[in-house]
XYZ file of C-alpha atoms in Angstrom:
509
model
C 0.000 0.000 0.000
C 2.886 2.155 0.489
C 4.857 3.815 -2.058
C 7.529 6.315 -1.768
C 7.932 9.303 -3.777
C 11.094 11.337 -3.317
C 12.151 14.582 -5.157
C 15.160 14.281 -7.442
C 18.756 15.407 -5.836
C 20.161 16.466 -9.099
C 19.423 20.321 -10.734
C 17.444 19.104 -13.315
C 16.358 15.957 -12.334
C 12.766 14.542 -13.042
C 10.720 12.415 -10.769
C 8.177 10.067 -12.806
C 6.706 7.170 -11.868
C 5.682 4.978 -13.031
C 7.952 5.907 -16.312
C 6.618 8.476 -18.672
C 7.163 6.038 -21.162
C 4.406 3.536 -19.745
C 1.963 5.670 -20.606
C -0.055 4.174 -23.672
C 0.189 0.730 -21.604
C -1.344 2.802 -18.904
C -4.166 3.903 -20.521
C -4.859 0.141 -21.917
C -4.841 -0.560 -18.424
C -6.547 1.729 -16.977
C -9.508 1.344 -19.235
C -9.577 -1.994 -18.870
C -9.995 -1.821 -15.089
C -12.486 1.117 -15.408
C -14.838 -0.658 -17.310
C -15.396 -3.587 -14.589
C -17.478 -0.448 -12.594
C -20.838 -1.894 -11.629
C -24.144 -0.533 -10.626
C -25.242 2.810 -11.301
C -24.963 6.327 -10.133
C -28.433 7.998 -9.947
C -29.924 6.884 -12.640
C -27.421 5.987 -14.852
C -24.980 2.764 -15.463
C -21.591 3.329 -14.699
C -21.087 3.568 -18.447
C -23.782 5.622 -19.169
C -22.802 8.217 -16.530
C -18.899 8.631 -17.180
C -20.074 9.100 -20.499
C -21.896 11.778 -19.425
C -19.657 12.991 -17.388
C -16.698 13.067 -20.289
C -18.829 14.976 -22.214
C -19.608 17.826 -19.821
C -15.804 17.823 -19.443
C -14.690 17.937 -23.110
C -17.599 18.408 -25.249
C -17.957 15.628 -28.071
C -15.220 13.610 -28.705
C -14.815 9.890 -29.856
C -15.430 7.530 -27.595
C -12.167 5.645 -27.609
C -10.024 9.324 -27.393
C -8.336 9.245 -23.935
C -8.180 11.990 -21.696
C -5.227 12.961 -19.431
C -5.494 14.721 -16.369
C -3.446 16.692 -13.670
C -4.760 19.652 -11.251
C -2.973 21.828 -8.870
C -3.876 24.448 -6.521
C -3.414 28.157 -8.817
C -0.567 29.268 -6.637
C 2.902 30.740 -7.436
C 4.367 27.072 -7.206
C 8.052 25.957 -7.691
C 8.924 24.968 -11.314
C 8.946 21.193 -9.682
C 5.552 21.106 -9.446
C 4.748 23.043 -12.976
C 6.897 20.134 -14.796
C 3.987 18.297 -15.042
C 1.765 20.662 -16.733
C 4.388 20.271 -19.757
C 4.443 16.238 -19.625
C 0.879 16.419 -19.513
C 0.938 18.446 -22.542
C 3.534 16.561 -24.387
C 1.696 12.953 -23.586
C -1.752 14.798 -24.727
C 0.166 14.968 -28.282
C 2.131 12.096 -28.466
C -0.767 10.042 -27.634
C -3.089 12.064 -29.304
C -5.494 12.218 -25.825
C -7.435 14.929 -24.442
C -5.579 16.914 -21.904
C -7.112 18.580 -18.714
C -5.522 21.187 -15.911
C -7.912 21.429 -12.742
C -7.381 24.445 -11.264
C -7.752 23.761 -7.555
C -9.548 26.995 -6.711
C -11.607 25.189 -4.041
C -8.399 25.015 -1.624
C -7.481 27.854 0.945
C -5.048 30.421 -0.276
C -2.642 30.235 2.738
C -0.165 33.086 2.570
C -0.049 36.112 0.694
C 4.072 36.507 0.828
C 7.042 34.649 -1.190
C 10.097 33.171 0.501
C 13.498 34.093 -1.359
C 17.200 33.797 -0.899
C 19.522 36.730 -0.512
C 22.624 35.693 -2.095
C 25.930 37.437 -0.831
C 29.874 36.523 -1.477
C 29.969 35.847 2.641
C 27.756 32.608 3.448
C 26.889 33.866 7.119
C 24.907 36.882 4.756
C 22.555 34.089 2.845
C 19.362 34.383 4.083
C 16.038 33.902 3.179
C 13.657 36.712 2.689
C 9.536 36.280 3.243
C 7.974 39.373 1.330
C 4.285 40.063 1.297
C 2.493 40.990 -1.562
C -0.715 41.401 -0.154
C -1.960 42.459 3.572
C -1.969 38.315 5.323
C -5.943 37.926 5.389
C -7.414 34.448 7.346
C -7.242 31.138 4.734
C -9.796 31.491 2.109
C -10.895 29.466 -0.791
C -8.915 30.179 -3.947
C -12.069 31.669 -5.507
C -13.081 33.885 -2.933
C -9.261 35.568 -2.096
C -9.342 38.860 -3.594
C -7.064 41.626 -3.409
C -6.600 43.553 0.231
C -4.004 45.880 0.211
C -3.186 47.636 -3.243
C -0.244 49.648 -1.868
C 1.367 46.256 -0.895
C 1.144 44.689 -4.269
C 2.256 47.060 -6.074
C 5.243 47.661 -4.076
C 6.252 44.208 -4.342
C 8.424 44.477 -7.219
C 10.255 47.166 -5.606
C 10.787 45.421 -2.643
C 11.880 42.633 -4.312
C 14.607 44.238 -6.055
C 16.249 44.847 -2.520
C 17.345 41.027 -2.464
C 17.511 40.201 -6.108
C 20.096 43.232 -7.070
C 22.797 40.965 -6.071
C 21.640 37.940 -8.439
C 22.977 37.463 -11.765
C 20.100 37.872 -13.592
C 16.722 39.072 -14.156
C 14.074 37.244 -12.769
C 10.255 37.299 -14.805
C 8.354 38.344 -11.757
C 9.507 42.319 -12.639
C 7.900 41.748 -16.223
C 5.209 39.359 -14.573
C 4.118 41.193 -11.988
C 2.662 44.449 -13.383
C 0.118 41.576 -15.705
C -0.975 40.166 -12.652
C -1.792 43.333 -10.615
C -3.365 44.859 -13.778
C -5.629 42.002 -14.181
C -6.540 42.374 -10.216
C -7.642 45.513 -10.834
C -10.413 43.893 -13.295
C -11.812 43.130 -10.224
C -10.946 38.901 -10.399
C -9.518 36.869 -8.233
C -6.177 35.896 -7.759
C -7.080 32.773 -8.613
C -7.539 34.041 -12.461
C -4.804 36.696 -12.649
C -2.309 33.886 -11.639
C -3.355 31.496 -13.650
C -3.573 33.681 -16.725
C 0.309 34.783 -16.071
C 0.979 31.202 -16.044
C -1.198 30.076 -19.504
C 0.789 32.967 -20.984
C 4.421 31.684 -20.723
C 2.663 28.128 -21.108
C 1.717 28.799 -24.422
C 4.891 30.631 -25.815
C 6.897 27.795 -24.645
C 5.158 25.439 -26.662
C 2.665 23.508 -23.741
C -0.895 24.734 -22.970
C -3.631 22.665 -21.970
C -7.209 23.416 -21.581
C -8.193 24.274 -17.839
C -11.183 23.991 -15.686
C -11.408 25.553 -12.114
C -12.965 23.245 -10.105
C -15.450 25.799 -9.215
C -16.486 25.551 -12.244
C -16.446 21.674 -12.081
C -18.876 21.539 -9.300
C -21.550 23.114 -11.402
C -21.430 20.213 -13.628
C -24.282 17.887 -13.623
C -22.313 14.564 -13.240
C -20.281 16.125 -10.516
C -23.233 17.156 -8.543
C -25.044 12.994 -9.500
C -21.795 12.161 -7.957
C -22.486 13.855 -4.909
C -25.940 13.182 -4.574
C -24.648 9.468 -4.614
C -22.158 9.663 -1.958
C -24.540 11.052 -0.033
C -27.007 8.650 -0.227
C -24.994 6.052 0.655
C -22.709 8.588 3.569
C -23.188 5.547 6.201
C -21.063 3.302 3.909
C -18.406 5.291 2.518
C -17.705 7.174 5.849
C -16.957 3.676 7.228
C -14.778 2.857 3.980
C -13.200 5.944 4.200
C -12.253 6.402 7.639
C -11.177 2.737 7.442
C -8.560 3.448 4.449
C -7.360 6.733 6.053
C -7.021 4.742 9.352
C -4.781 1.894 7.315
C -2.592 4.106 5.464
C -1.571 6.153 8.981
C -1.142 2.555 10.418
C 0.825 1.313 7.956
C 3.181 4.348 7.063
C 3.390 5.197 10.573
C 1.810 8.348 11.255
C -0.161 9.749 14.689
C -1.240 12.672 13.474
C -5.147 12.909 13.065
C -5.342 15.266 9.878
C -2.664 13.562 7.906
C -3.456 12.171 4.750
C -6.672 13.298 5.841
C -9.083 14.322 8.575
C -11.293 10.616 9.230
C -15.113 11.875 8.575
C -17.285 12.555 11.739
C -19.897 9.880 12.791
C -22.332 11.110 15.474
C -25.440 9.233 16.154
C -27.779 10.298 13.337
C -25.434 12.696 11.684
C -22.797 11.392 9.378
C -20.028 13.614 7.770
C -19.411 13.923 4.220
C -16.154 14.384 1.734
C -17.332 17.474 0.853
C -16.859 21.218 1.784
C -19.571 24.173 1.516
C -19.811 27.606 2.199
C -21.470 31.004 1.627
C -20.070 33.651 -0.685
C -20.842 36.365 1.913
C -18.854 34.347 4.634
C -16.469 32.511 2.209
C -15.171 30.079 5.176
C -15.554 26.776 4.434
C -17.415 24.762 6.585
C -18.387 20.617 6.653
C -20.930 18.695 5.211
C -23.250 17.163 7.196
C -26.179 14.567 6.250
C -28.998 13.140 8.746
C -31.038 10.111 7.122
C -34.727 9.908 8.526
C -36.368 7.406 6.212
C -36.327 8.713 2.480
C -35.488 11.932 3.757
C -31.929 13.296 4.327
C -30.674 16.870 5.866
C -27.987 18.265 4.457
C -26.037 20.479 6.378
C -23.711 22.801 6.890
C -21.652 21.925 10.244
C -23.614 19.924 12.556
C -26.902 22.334 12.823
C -26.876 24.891 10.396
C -29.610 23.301 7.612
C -28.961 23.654 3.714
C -31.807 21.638 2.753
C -33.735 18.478 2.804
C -34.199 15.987 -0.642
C -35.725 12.122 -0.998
C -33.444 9.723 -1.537
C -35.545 8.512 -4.082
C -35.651 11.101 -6.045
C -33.430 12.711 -8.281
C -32.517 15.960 -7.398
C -30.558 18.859 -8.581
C -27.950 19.029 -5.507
C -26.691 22.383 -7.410
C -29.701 24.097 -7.358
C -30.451 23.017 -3.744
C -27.276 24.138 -2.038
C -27.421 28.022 -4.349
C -31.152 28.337 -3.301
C -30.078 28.405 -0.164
C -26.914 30.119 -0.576
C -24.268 27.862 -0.112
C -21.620 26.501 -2.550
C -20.834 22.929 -2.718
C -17.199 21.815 -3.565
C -15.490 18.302 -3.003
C -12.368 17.684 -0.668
C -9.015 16.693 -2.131
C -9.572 12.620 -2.067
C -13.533 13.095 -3.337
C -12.075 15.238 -6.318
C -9.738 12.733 -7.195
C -12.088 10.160 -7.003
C -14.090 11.823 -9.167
C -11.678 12.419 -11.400
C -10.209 9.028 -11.928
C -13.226 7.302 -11.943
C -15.809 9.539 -14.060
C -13.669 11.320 -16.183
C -9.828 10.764 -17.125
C -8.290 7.730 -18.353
C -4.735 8.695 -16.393
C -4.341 11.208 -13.554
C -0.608 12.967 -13.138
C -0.119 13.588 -9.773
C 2.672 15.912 -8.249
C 4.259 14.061 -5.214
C 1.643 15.180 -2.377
C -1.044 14.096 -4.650
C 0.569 10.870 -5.137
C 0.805 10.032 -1.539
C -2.287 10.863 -0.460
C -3.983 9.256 -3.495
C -3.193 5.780 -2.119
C -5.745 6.539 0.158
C -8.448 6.622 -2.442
C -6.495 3.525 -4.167
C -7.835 1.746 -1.343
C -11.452 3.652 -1.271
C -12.200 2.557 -5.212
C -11.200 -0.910 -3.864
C -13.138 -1.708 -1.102
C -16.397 0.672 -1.843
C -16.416 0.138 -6.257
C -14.647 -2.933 -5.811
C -12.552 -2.827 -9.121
C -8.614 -2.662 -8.482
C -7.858 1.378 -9.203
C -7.047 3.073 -12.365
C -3.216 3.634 -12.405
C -2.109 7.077 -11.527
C 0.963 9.003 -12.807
C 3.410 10.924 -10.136
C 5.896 13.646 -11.799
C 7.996 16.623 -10.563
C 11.254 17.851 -11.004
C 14.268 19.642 -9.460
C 14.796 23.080 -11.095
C 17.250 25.320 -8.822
C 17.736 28.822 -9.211
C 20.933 29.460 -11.331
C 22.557 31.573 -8.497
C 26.234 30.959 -7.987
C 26.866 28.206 -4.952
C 30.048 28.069 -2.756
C 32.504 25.573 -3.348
C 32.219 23.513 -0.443
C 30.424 19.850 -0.608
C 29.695 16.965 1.656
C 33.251 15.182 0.555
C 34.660 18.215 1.289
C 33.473 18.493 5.268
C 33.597 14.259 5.602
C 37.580 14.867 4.946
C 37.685 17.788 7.179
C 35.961 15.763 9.849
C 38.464 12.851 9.172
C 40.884 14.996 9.414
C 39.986 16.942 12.819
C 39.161 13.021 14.279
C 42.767 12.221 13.318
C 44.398 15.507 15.096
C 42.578 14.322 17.792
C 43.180 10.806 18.257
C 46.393 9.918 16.314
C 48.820 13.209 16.506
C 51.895 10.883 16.030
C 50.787 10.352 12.059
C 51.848 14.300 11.392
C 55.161 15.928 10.837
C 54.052 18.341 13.808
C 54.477 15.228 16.541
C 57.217 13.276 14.755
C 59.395 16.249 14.788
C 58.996 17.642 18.464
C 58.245 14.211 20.399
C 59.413 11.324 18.450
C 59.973 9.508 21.955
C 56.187 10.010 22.190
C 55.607 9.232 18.742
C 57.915 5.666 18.825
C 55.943 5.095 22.314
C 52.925 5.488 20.346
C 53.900 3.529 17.646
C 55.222 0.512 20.222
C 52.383 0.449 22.734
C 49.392 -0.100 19.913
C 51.902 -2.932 18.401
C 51.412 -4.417 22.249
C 47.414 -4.608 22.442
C 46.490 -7.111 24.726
C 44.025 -9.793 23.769
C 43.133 -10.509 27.310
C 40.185 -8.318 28.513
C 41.534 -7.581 31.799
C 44.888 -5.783 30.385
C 43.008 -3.945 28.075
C 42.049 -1.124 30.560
C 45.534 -0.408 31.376
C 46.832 -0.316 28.280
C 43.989 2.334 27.021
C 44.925 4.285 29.534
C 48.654 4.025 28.591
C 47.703 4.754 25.321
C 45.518 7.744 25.862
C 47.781 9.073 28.349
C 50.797 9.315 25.642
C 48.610 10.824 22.824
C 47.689 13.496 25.480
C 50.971 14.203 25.849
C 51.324 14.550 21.659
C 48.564 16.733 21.183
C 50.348 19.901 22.238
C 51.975 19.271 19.299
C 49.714 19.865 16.558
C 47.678 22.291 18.514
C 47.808 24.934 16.211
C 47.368 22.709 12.815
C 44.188 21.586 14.649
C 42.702 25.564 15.536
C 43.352 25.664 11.926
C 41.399 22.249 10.701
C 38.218 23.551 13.115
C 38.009 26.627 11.672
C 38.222 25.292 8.208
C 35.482 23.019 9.123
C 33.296 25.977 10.846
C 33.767 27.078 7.166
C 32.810 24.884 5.306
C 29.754 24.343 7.576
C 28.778 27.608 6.870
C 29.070 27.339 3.347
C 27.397 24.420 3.176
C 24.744 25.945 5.310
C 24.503 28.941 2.668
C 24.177 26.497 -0.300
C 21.283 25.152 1.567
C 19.530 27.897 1.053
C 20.445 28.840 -2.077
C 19.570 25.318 -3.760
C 16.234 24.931 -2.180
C 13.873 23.829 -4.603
C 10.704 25.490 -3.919
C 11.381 28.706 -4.500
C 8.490 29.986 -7.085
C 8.589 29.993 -11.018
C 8.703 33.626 -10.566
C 11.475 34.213 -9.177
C 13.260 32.607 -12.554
C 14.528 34.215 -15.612
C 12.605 32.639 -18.426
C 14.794 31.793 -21.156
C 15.893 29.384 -18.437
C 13.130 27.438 -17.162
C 11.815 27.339 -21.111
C 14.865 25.284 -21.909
C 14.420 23.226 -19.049
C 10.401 22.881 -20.070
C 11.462 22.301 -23.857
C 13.342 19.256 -22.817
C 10.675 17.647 -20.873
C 8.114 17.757 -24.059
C 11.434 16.763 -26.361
C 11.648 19.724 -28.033
């Protein structure tokens, strides 16, 4: 059940498993396994209603044309992340699939600031920067974070340029930026003025997908069938879905209670669902709650707050239900998935979070559609900034170490000791030729031994100050280079020529 998915060590390095090169056999696969779905969802076959559901997505299209599929939240990611935006579009071609972005606009926007490195000749001056671009506002959905403070953004740039005048070249947030507030001040979201930045330099490099918020998603009529089903049903998949959370913590070893995922709530009559709502005039997002009483359920928002009531038996518009009364229904990160894998793609690429936690709904298609799950894709890729790095490495500070444990522990091997003491040094030399086998000499002679390289150490005294403070140095160099090589620094911060290359190659261009 466990996989691990690790970021690539190497500056250019790409993370993709299974191999991008599996792909068509995925698909094969995948289909394969996807049509052994049984029953039906509302009123439709399993067929009949990922049909449906393919065709809300992508309009008409043959039948047997594959669609690939990734989604991310629309933040200012690192280029890791945006790698697969360019495989997807690549494999879309190659394959000649549909290809689908989801823009995660249902998840909370958590900071309005971007971390950076200040890059000096002296490593104890590397640092890294946090600079707002916007006044830090409580998490909202994507959709519903709007601009707060216009003085802040559009002093960003300048204060910016306060740590980037010392980098070697010009990074595209300066020629980025202005875009981006001038679309804010069309009165959209960030969600949309980030994205559009992004489809921009997508589709001069070559790459560009079509996209669909997942706002936008949840108005769909399959989506909200899909819903309407879950919620029928809420008693069983809470229990299938707590259970797979509650297996994957067990058997990767984790105590926390919210990690992959928060288990759903199960209190007497009122059962939790995988879904989030909330009102555009209090945009914080709240659970959803369903009480079964017969035919009838509740829906609600948190555990009193009503939304409205439907039959099971009948088949509703869950869309028209939740806006009547205000409310906005979107699904969680592991419904959204589901949905995704089962109703619409034929292959999902996952960054690496995504891939983790999507084992977790692995084991949900399993035990509550009981077919094995569609195969899912997990890419990323290490793209460093191209600032200049000190010389120091790991070899370099293992040998220093060596070194320093060698001053320490056997003076006599150095010039230092042979020439002042080498009475000590032939003492040395002539005691560790007499180790004693027996254990109860061997205490004796330690002490004999450590007493005599005591008395060599004086010796290379001052070659050892020097050997420490060429380690501190390299520590702090190493330290610096840290920083400097993180890798999830944002796109923006990049000059563009450079990441385009980097792109090109990943679509074989």
């Amino acid at each position: 059940m466990t996989r691990h998915f690790k970021a690539p060590q190497t500056d250019g390095g790409l993370l993709a498993e299974p191999p991008i090169a599996d792909y068509e056999r995925l698909l094969s696969v995948n289909r394969e396994r996807l049509s052994r779905l049984t029953g039906s969802v509302g009123s439709l076959t399993w067929p009949e209603f990922r049909a449906s559901a393919r065709t809300e997505l992508i309009g008409q299209a043959p039948p047997d044309q594959p669609i690939l599929m990734a989604g991310h939240q629309p933040e200012l990611f690192h280029p890791g992340v945006w790698a697969k935006n360019f495989v997807l579009a690549a494999q879309a071609k190659k394959l000649g699939a549909n290809a689908v972005n989801l823009i995660v606009d249902n998840d909370t926007f958590k900071t309005r600031s971007l971390m950076l490195p200040v890059s000096s000749p002296a490593p104890d001056q590397v640092v890294l920067e946090t600079i707002p671009f916007d006044e830090s506002v409580p998490e909202l959905p994507y959709e519903e974070a709007y601009p707060r403070d216009w003085a802040a953004l559009e002093s960003w740039p300048d204060r910016l340029r306060a740590v980037t005048k010392t980098w070697p070249f010009e990074p595209m947030v300066f020629c980025i930026w202005p875009r981006i507030v001038t679309c804010l001040k069309t009165g959209v979201s960030f969600t949309r003025a980030f994205v559009e930045a992004r489809q921009i330099l997508e589709r001069r490099w070559g790459a560009g997908t079509p996209e669909l918020p997942v706002s936008q998603l949840s108005g769909h009529r399959s989506f909200n069938i899909f819903a309407r089903h879950l919620m029928v049903d809420a008693e069983r998949f809470a229990s299938v879905y707590n259970s797979s959370i509650a297996d994957y913590r067990f058997a990767n070893g984790i105590r926390s209670r919210n990690h992959p995922a928060p288990e759903l709530q199960v209190t007497g009559d009122l059962i939790e669902t995988a879904f989030w709502t909330w009102r555009a005039d209090t945009p914080a997002r709240q659970r959803v709650f369903v009480r079964r009483q017969a035919d009838r359920l509740d829906v609600l928002a948190g555990t009193e707050q009503l939304i409205g009531t439907f039959s099971a038996s009948a088949d509703i518009n869950l869309r028209e239900m939740f806006e009547h009364s205000g409310w906005k229904l979107r699904p969680r990160a592991l419904t959204l998935t589901l949905f995704s894998r089962l109703a619409l793609g034929d292959l999902f690429i996952h960054g690496i979070g995504g891939g983790k936690y999507d084992e977790v709904t692995d084991e949900i298609i399993r035990r509550y559609f009981n077919i094995e799950p569609p195969e899912y894709s997990v890419v990323s890729a290490t793209i460093r900034l191209p600032l200049e790095r000190f010389a120091s490495n790991a070899r370099a500070r293992t040998d220093q170490q060596r070194l320093m444990r060698d001053l320490e522990w056997n003076p006599q091997n150095f010039a230092e000791a042979r020439d002042l003491n080498p009475d000590l040094v032939a003492a040395k030399h002539e005691t560790v030729r007499r180790e004693p086998t027996a254990k109860t000499e061997r205490r004796a002679w330690f002490r004999e031994l450590s007493h005599i390289t005591q008395r060599l150490r004086p010796a290379t005294a001052t070659r050892t100050g020097e050997a420490a403070r060429a380690l501190d140095a390299i520590g702090r160099e190493l330290d610096a280079n840290k920083k400097l090589a993180r890798r999830d620094f944002s796109w923006v911060f990049y000059p563009e020529e450079y990441l385009a290359t980097a792109y090109r190659g990943l679509m074989g261009v």
